[in-house]
Tab-separated table of C-alpha atoms (C1' of nucleotides) in Angstrom:
chain	number	residue	atom	x	y	z
A	2	MET	CA	-11.435	-24.275	-9.730
A	3	ALA	CA	-12.762	-22.423	-12.856
A	4	ILE	CA	-12.725	-18.533	-13.308
A	5	GLU	CA	-13.981	-16.556	-16.289
A	6	PHE	CA	-11.699	-13.620	-16.247
A	7	GLU	CA	-12.320	-9.996	-17.368
A	8	PRO	CA	-10.448	-7.149	-16.994
A	9	VAL	CA	-12.219	-5.607	-14.063
A	10	SER	CA	-12.589	-8.691	-12.222
A	11	ALA	CA	-9.004	-9.504	-12.742
A	12	LEU	CA	-8.188	-6.561	-11.180
A	13	HIS	CA	-10.662	-7.415	-8.196
A	14	PHE	CA	-9.111	-10.520	-7.929
A	15	TRP	CA	-5.863	-8.663	-7.496
A	16	ARG	CA	-6.799	-6.516	-5.041
A	17	GLU	CA	-8.256	-9.236	-2.747
A	18	THR	CA	-4.930	-11.211	-2.722
A	19	ILE	CA	-2.838	-8.512	-1.736
A	20	VAL	CA	-5.520	-7.022	0.972
A	21	GLN	CA	-5.353	-10.748	2.379
A	22	SER	CA	-1.791	-10.741	2.417
A	23	LEU	CA	-1.800	-7.163	3.712
A	24	ARG	CA	-3.778	-8.551	6.804
A	25	ARG	CA	-1.736	-11.680	7.429
A	26	GLU	CA	1.654	-11.201	9.511
A	27	ALA	CA	3.002	-13.026	6.937
A	28	PRO	CA	6.589	-10.923	6.175
A	29	ASP	CA	5.894	-8.353	3.639
A	30	LEU	CA	7.917	-8.912	0.518
A	31	THR	CA	9.130	-6.441	-1.974
A	32	THR	CA	8.178	-7.185	-5.620
A	33	ARG	CA	11.572	-8.067	-6.333
A	34	GLN	CA	12.049	-10.298	-3.366
A	35	MET	CA	8.618	-12.146	-4.211
A	36	ALA	CA	9.746	-12.543	-7.909
A	37	ILE	CA	12.983	-14.179	-6.813
A	38	LEU	CA	11.612	-16.404	-4.128
A	39	LEU	CA	8.822	-17.281	-7.188
A	40	THR	CA	11.423	-17.671	-9.667
A	41	ILE	CA	13.715	-20.072	-7.377
A	42	TYR	CA	10.649	-22.191	-6.502
A	43	LEU	CA	8.948	-22.569	-9.992
A	44	THR	CA	11.730	-22.754	-12.522
A	45	PRO	CA	14.465	-25.359	-12.676
A	46	PRO	CA	17.486	-25.005	-10.973
A	47	PRO	CA	20.454	-23.952	-10.816
A	48	HIS	CA	19.634	-20.723	-9.595
A	49	THR	CA	22.854	-18.454	-9.309
A	50	VAL	CA	22.459	-14.217	-8.780
A	51	ARG	CA	23.632	-13.958	-12.385
A	52	GLY	CA	20.975	-15.920	-13.857
A	53	LEU	CA	18.271	-14.643	-11.451
A	54	ALA	CA	19.464	-11.003	-12.349
A	55	LYS	CA	18.974	-11.641	-15.583
A	56	ALA	CA	15.981	-13.282	-15.629
A	57	LEU	CA	14.253	-10.540	-13.894
A	58	ASN	CA	15.682	-7.831	-15.486
A	59	VAL	CA	17.153	-6.527	-11.835
A	60	SER	CA	20.637	-5.651	-11.055
A	61	LYS	CA	23.271	-7.726	-9.202
A	62	PRO	CA	23.460	-5.971	-5.751
A	63	ALA	CA	19.681	-6.013	-5.968
A	64	VAL	CA	19.426	-9.739	-6.053
A	65	THR	CA	22.306	-9.970	-3.357
A	66	ARG	CA	20.337	-7.834	-1.256
A	67	ALA	CA	17.018	-9.561	-1.949
A	68	LEU	CA	18.570	-13.083	-0.905
A	69	ASP	CA	19.878	-11.398	2.375
A	70	ARG	CA	16.449	-10.795	3.126
A	71	LEU	CA	15.231	-13.902	2.309
A	72	GLY	CA	17.957	-15.876	3.757
A	73	HIS	CA	17.392	-14.312	6.955
A	74	LEU	CA	13.495	-15.315	6.462
A	75	GLU	CA	14.782	-18.876	6.032
A	76	LEU	CA	12.646	-18.767	2.580
A	77	ALA	CA	15.749	-19.459	0.686
A	78	ARG	CA	19.585	-20.312	1.437
A	79	ARG	CA	22.740	-19.595	-0.278
A	80	ARG	CA	25.052	-22.696	-1.321
A	81	PRO	CA	28.535	-22.409	-2.624
A	82	ASP	CA	29.049	-24.044	-5.783
A	83	GLU	CA	31.470	-26.989	-5.747
A	84	GLY	CA	32.428	-26.820	-9.159
A	85	ASP	CA	32.991	-22.957	-9.756
A	86	ARG	CA	33.437	-21.513	-6.108
A	87	ARG	CA	32.863	-17.750	-7.646
A	88	SER	CA	29.277	-19.076	-8.034
A	89	VAL	CA	26.245	-19.440	-5.675
A	90	LEU	CA	23.527	-21.609	-5.795
A	91	VAL	CA	20.201	-20.554	-4.495
A	92	GLN	CA	18.310	-23.266	-3.151
A	93	ARG	CA	14.441	-23.621	-1.822
A	94	THR	CA	13.774	-24.008	1.924
A	95	VAL	CA	10.749	-25.835	3.810
A	96	LYS	CA	9.934	-22.533	5.129
A	97	GLY	CA	10.157	-21.067	1.717
A	98	SER	CA	7.454	-24.073	0.645
A	99	VAL	CA	5.232	-23.352	3.276
A	100	TYR	CA	5.096	-19.752	2.783
A	101	LEU	CA	4.448	-20.113	-0.964
A	102	ASN	CA	1.921	-22.708	-0.223
A	103	GLU	CA	-0.103	-20.375	1.896
A	104	PHE	CA	0.040	-17.421	-0.854
A	105	ALA	CA	-1.135	-19.892	-3.289
A	106	ASP	CA	-4.063	-20.473	-0.772
A	107	ALA	CA	-4.625	-16.638	-0.603
A	108	ILE	CA	-4.565	-16.422	-4.067
A	109	LEU	CA	-7.177	-19.156	-4.851
A	110	ALA	CA	-9.619	-18.038	-2.171
A	111	ALA	CA	-9.191	-14.607	-3.731
A	112	ALA	CA	-10.208	-16.172	-7.172
A	113	GLY	CA	-13.097	-17.453	-5.255
A	114	THR	CA	-14.553	-14.563	-3.738
A	115	ALA	CA	-13.801	-12.193	-6.705
A	116	GLN	CA	-15.556	-14.077	-9.230
A	117	PRO	CA	-19.446	-13.106	-8.436
A	118	SER	CA	-20.219	-9.963	-10.266
A	119	PRO	CA	-21.045	-10.510	-13.635
A	120	SER	CA	-23.896	-7.498	-13.833
B	8	MET	CA	-11.086	-16.327	-20.943
B	9	ALA	CA	-11.181	-19.112	-18.791
B	10	ILE	CA	-8.729	-20.662	-16.408
B	11	GLU	CA	-8.291	-23.647	-14.537
B	12	PHE	CA	-6.583	-23.057	-11.257
B	13	GLU	CA	-4.629	-25.152	-9.656
B	14	PRO	CA	-2.213	-24.081	-6.457
B	15	VAL	CA	1.007	-24.291	-8.488
B	16	SER	CA	-0.629	-22.953	-11.488
B	17	ALA	CA	-1.730	-19.902	-9.365
B	18	LEU	CA	2.110	-19.405	-8.364
B	19	HIS	CA	3.162	-19.663	-11.846
B	20	PHE	CA	0.459	-16.647	-12.721
B	21	TRP	CA	1.525	-14.659	-10.130
B	22	ARG	CA	4.894	-15.011	-10.787
B	23	GLU	CA	4.506	-13.962	-14.643
B	24	THR	CA	2.174	-10.941	-13.885
B	25	ILE	CA	4.956	-9.675	-11.412
B	26	VAL	CA	7.829	-10.373	-13.365
B	27	GLN	CA	5.814	-8.315	-16.297
B	28	SER	CA	5.306	-5.402	-14.139
B	29	LEU	CA	9.121	-5.486	-13.046
B	30	ARG	CA	10.137	-5.246	-16.741
B	31	ARG	CA	7.759	-2.252	-17.700
B	32	GLU	CA	8.954	1.199	-16.844
B	33	ALA	CA	5.670	1.770	-15.213
B	34	PRO	CA	6.343	3.091	-11.887
B	35	ASP	CA	6.815	0.558	-8.901
B	36	LEU	CA	4.183	0.894	-6.234
B	37	THR	CA	4.299	-0.893	-2.902
B	38	THR	CA	1.720	-3.548	-1.786
B	39	ARG	CA	0.180	-0.879	0.474
B	40	GLN	CA	0.326	1.781	-2.657
B	41	MET	CA	-1.408	-0.866	-5.107
B	42	ALA	CA	-3.948	-2.020	-2.232
B	43	ILE	CA	-4.640	1.335	-2.167
B	44	LEU	CA	-5.165	2.623	-5.837
B	45	LEU	CA	-7.164	-0.776	-6.434
B	46	THR	CA	-9.619	0.384	-3.717
B	47	ILE	CA	-10.396	3.490	-4.897
B	48	TYR	CA	-10.994	2.446	-8.262
B	49	LEU	CA	-12.955	-0.564	-7.061
B	50	THR	CA	-14.845	0.060	-4.540
B	51	PRO	CA	-17.764	2.818	-3.994
B	52	PRO	CA	-17.039	6.061	-3.121
B	53	PRO	CA	-16.479	8.225	-1.237
B	54	HIS	CA	-12.660	7.301	0.121
B	55	THR	CA	-11.147	8.891	3.178
B	56	VAL	CA	-7.771	8.226	4.722
B	57	ARG	CA	-9.573	6.559	7.546
B	58	GLY	CA	-11.509	4.555	5.427
B	59	LEU	CA	-8.683	3.439	3.784
B	60	ALA	CA	-6.968	2.872	6.810
B	61	LYS	CA	-9.338	0.626	8.381
B	62	ALA	CA	-10.192	-1.308	5.325
B	63	LEU	CA	-6.989	-2.185	4.656
B	64	ASN	CA	-5.646	-2.651	8.066
B	65	VAL	CA	-3.047	0.344	7.543
B	66	SER	CA	-1.994	2.994	9.706
B	67	LYS	CA	-3.307	6.561	8.928
B	68	PRO	CA	0.265	8.032	8.302
B	69	ALA	CA	0.935	5.278	5.961
B	70	VAL	CA	-2.096	6.193	4.043
B	71	THR	CA	-1.012	9.574	3.816
B	72	ARG	CA	2.328	8.701	2.439
B	73	ALA	CA	0.732	6.569	-0.101
B	74	LEU	CA	-1.243	9.348	-1.192
B	75	ASP	CA	1.431	11.845	-1.438
B	76	ARG	CA	3.028	9.271	-3.656
B	77	LEU	CA	0.040	8.386	-5.715
B	78	GLY	CA	-0.699	11.881	-5.935
B	79	HIS	CA	2.605	12.768	-7.110
B	80	LEU	CA	2.284	10.125	-9.848
B	81	GLU	CA	-0.869	11.537	-10.322
B	82	LEU	CA	-2.960	8.028	-9.947
B	83	ALA	CA	-5.082	9.603	-7.344
B	84	ARG	CA	-6.224	12.986	-6.241
B	85	ARG	CA	-6.804	14.543	-3.014
B	86	ARG	CA	-10.018	16.905	-2.675
B	87	PRO	CA	-11.062	18.728	0.526
B	88	ASP	CA	-14.549	17.538	1.461
B	89	GLU	CA	-16.926	20.700	1.464
B	90	GLY	CA	-19.212	19.277	3.842
B	91	ASP	CA	-16.515	18.411	6.558
B	92	ARG	CA	-13.319	20.261	6.304
B	93	ARG	CA	-11.264	17.795	8.109
B	94	SER	CA	-11.855	15.279	5.816
B	95	VAL	CA	-10.101	14.406	2.294
B	96	LEU	CA	-11.897	12.663	-0.299
B	97	VAL	CA	-9.606	10.590	-2.371
B	98	GLN	CA	-10.341	10.455	-6.306
B	99	ARG	CA	-9.727	8.614	-9.605
B	100	THR	CA	-7.701	10.277	-12.340
B	101	VAL	CA	-7.236	9.767	-15.937
B	102	LYS	CA	-3.756	8.465	-15.455
B	103	GLY	CA	-4.853	5.893	-12.757
B	104	SER	CA	-7.589	4.228	-15.196
B	105	VAL	CA	-5.117	4.148	-17.769
B	106	TYR	CA	-2.327	2.656	-15.313
B	107	LEU	CA	-5.200	-0.226	-13.772
B	108	ASN	CA	-5.939	-0.895	-17.730
B	109	GLU	CA	-2.600	-1.949	-18.708
B	110	PHE	CA	-2.222	-3.645	-15.306
B	111	ALA	CA	-5.469	-5.674	-16.024
B	112	ASP	CA	-3.574	-6.473	-19.603
B	113	ALA	CA	-0.849	-7.576	-17.618
B	114	ILE	CA	-2.808	-10.004	-15.721
B	115	LEU	CA	-4.668	-11.243	-18.381
B	116	ALA	CA	-1.695	-11.975	-20.583
B	117	ALA	CA	-0.206	-13.642	-17.660
B	118	ALA	CA	-3.168	-15.985	-17.186
B	119	GLY	CA	-2.861	-16.704	-20.780
B	120	THR	CA	0.796	-17.621	-20.628
B	121	ALA	CA	0.730	-19.056	-17.334
B	122	GLN	CA	-2.011	-21.845	-18.048
B	123	PRO	CA	-1.745	-24.094	-21.007
B	124	SER	CA	-5.532	-24.543	-20.578
B	125	PRO	CA	-6.953	-28.395	-20.797
B	126	SER	CA	-10.214	-26.930	-22.172
C	7	DA	C1'	52.858	-17.060	-13.659
C	8	DA	C1'	51.004	-12.944	-15.087
C	9	DA	C1'	46.998	-10.714	-16.764
C	10	DT	C1'	42.429	-10.650	-17.964
C	11	DT	C1'	37.743	-11.938	-17.262
C	12	DA	C1'	33.598	-13.736	-14.346
C	13	DA	C1'	30.704	-13.920	-10.009
C	14	DG	C1'	29.470	-12.250	-6.287
C	15	DT	C1'	29.658	-9.171	-2.402
C	16	DT	C1'	30.381	-4.148	-0.293
C	17	DT	C1'	30.601	0.631	-0.025
C	18	DC	C1'	28.714	5.032	-0.974
C	19	DG	C1'	25.127	8.623	-0.666
C	20	DG	C1'	20.827	9.070	-1.295
C	21	DA	C1'	15.710	8.079	-1.471
C	22	DA	C1'	11.361	6.036	0.393
C	23	DC	C1'	9.159	3.838	3.998
C	24	DC	C1'	7.561	2.725	8.640
C	25	DG	C1'	5.019	3.023	13.685
C	26	DA	C1'	4.125	5.915	17.320
C	27	DA	C1'	3.413	10.241	19.146
C	28	DA	C1'	2.687	15.044	18.642
C	29	DC	C1'	0.086	18.442	16.156
C	30	DG	C1'	-3.159	21.957	13.428
C	31	DA	C1'	-7.352	22.102	11.917
C	32	DC	C1'	-12.275	21.365	12.122
C	33	DT	C1'	-16.662	20.018	14.459
C	34	DA	C1'	-19.633	17.987	18.133
C	35	DC	C1'	-21.452	18.464	22.430
C	36	DG	C1'	-22.491	19.905	26.893
D	17	DC	C1'	-19.346	29.677	24.948
D	18	DG	C1'	-15.318	26.343	25.714
D	19	DT	C1'	-14.382	21.477	26.142
D	20	DA	C1'	-13.744	17.015	24.157
D	21	DG	C1'	-13.492	14.393	20.174
D	22	DT	C1'	-11.956	13.740	14.976
D	23	DC	C1'	-9.681	14.085	10.901
D	24	DG	C1'	-5.696	14.146	8.329
D	25	DT	C1'	-0.585	15.862	8.408
D	26	DT	C1'	4.075	16.093	10.077
D	27	DT	C1'	7.659	14.947	13.162
D	28	DC	C1'	10.857	11.703	15.142
D	29	DG	C1'	13.985	7.912	15.420
D	30	DG	C1'	14.978	4.324	12.920
D	31	DT	C1'	15.047	0.253	8.984
D	32	DT	C1'	15.037	-0.871	4.398
D	33	DC	C1'	16.330	-0.187	-0.571
D	34	DC	C1'	18.301	1.628	-4.736
D	35	DG	C1'	22.128	2.032	-8.673
D	36	DA	C1'	26.709	2.809	-9.817
D	37	DA	C1'	31.148	1.964	-8.545
D	38	DA	C1'	35.092	-0.505	-6.326
D	39	DC	C1'	36.440	-4.590	-4.578
D	40	DT	C1'	37.348	-9.780	-3.390
D	41	DT	C1'	37.979	-14.142	-4.668
D	42	DA	C1'	38.112	-17.615	-8.523
D	43	DA	C1'	38.608	-19.176	-12.861
D	44	DT	C1'	40.319	-18.786	-17.745
D	45	DT	C1'	43.410	-17.300	-21.002
D	46	DT	C1'	47.902	-15.774	-22.869
DNA sequence: AAATTAAGTTTCGGAACCGAAACGACTACG
DNA sequence: CGTAGTCGTTTCGGTTCCGAAACTTAATTT
């Protein structure tokens, strides 16, 4: 799928994607929660609370709370670090993979519809 | 700017954009608020509360509250409809334009880094 | 074995948000 | 007219979120 991106069409594309996700029944994640979820799935492990907080410029309690919510939704999972029991390793789940696959589809669909308006 | 989009790179691109906006001092808008702001700026007027609510599949009180916040941030403005005084017309502002221009820049920048373009 | 440092969580007070329902202002219809 | 319908806002009860600071547990240092 090839896209020619200009500022206005970039905004159209963004709008199309988030409007689609508003319509879905999929759980509505905050920006922070989404950033954490994407980081877990897209960057190499291990992922710790402290590492996520630093990488995303967010406080540690905010990461903890986001993980509470993601865990409750079964989109991510906490697992104690056997090597250092102070640490927590954040891991992926099947539901999380499905959720992000569907979200990627929404992005691609939006990229398709937001395109045709060069005039 | 040309982009080849595949599912995983679409997610990388999305992550890059929202992580950038997390870092900014720019006010953090909810998904609904962002959808409303984009709709005001990207689709033809007039924009009313009920129209926005219907277009975005959101309740009217949610639109009212989102407009309260956008108005307080001066990203959008309410103006009474002289023709039908029950209605409110939602209008753009200079700050809103600036905000979205910067956001478009963030999208384009993310598209650049998230995509080691093969062409 | 203290004392210190580190990682993550919990507490605290406050702010923002949500849907459903009630409400006031206004228009349209009979 | 008056009644019904429309539009946007406000109220109500409840949930979620936030940062700062205190706290718990575990590892490291002295």
